Coordinates of C-alpha atoms in Angstrom, one line a residue:
M13 CA -15.7 4.5 1.1
I14 CA -11.6 5.6 0.9
V15 CA -10.2 5.6 5.4
E16 CA -7.2 7.3 6.2
C17 CA -4.7 5.5 8.1
D18 CA -2.1 7.0 10.8
K19 CA 0.3 4.6 8.6
Y20 CA 3.1 6.1 6.9
Y21 CA 5.6 5.3 4.0
M22 CA 9.4 6.7 3.0
P23 CA 10.1 5.9 -0.7
R24 CA 14.1 5.1 -0.7
K25 CA 14.5 4.9 3.3
N26 CA 13.3 1.2 4.7
R27 CA 10.7 -0.4 1.8
V28 CA 8.3 -1.8 4.4
L29 CA 5.1 -1.0 5.3
L30 CA 2.8 -2.7 8.1
L31 CA -0.6 -3.0 7.2
P32 CA -3.5 -2.7 10.3
I33 CA -4.8 -5.9 11.3
Q34 CA -8.2 -4.6 11.2
W35 CA -7.9 -4.4 7.4
R36 CA -6.3 -7.4 7.0
E37 CA -9.1 -9.4 8.8
E38 CA -12.1 -7.4 6.7
F39 CA -10.1 -8.7 3.0
N40 CA -9.2 -11.8 4.6
I41 CA -5.4 -11.3 4.2
S42 CA -3.4 -13.5 6.5
E43 CA 0.2 -14.5 6.9
N44 CA 1.9 -15.9 3.2
D45 CA -0.8 -14.6 1.1
L46 CA 0.4 -13.0 -2.1
L47 CA -0.1 -9.6 -2.5
S48 CA -0.1 -7.5 -6.0
V49 CA 1.6 -4.3 -5.6
H50 CA 2.0 -2.0 -9.0
K51 CA 2.1 2.0 -9.1
E52 CA -0.4 3.7 -10.7
N53 CA -0.1 7.4 -11.6
N54 CA 1.5 8.8 -8.1
R55 CA 0.2 6.2 -5.9
I56 CA 0.7 2.6 -4.7
I57 CA -2.3 -0.3 -5.2
I58 CA -1.9 -3.2 -2.7
T59 CA -4.5 -5.9 -3.1
K60 CA -4.8 -9.5 -2.7
K61 CA -3.7 -11.6 -5.6
K62 CA -6.0 -11.6 -8.7
N63 CA -6.0 -11.7 -12.5
T64 CA -5.0 -8.4 -13.4
T65 CA -5.4 -6.6 -16.3
G66 CA -4.2 -3.1 -17.7
F67 CA -0.6 -3.1 -15.6
A68 CA 2.4 -5.6 -14.3
P69 CA 2.1 -6.4 -11.0
K70 CA 4.7 -7.7 -8.6
F71 CA 3.6 -10.2 -5.9
I72 CA 4.7 -9.8 -2.4
K73 CA 3.9 -11.8 0.7
I74 CA 2.9 -10.4 3.8
N75 CA 4.5 -12.0 7.0
K76 CA 2.7 -13.0 10.2
K77 CA 2.7 -9.1 11.8
G78 CA 1.4 -7.6 8.8
V79 CA 4.7 -6.2 7.3
I80 CA 5.0 -6.0 3.7
T81 CA 8.2 -4.8 1.9
I82 CA 7.7 -2.7 -1.1
P83 CA 9.4 -4.0 -4.2
K84 CA 12.5 -1.8 -5.3
A85 CA 11.3 -1.3 -8.4
I86 CA 8.2 0.2 -7.7
D87 CA 10.2 2.3 -4.8
D88 CA 12.4 3.6 -7.0
E89 CA 9.4 4.8 -9.1
L90 CA 8.2 7.1 -6.5
E91 CA 8.9 10.6 -5.4
C92 CA 11.0 11.0 -2.4
R93 CA 8.7 12.0 -0.6
L94 CA 6.6 11.1 2.8
H95 CA 3.3 8.8 1.5
Q96 CA 0.3 8.3 3.7
L97 CA -1.4 5.2 4.3
Y98 CA -5.3 4.8 3.1
I99 CA -7.9 2.2 2.7
N100 CA -10.4 1.6 -0.1
Q101 CA -12.7 -0.5 1.2
D102 CA -15.0 -0.3 -2.1
E103 CA -12.0 -2.4 -4.0
N104 CA -10.9 -4.2 -0.8
S105 CA -7.8 -2.4 -1.3
F106 CA -4.8 -0.7 0.5
L107 CA -3.4 2.8 -1.2
V108 CA 0.4 5.0 -0.3
V109 CA -0.6 8.1 -1.5
P110 CA 1.9 11.0 -1.8
V111 CA 1.0 13.5 1.4
T112 CA 0.2 16.8 0.0
T113 CA 0.5 19.6 2.0
E114 CA -1.7 22.8 2.0
K115 CA -0.7 26.4 2.6
S116 CA -3.5 29.0 4.0
S117 CA -3.5 32.1 3.4

């Protein structure tokens, strides 16, 4: 199941993102854990470090407060528009996805 969060990320700004404590606890992520970060299509996927295939992830540490820094190489590849944080419960991962604007008729 995918859960929408009220956290946002803007590429080429501060490059930091706060991962909600509820989900860090559920995914057993704590201070100084290594997280795998990679870009797939137009989104960033963040998971606890594990063996990966098919992509070259960057590894980052999470701080005590749950803040991570998106690697510059990944940030530079993103469209410069607002992104939103989602939780993928089935994959125990965080997704950072571009916000889409729907126009009503």
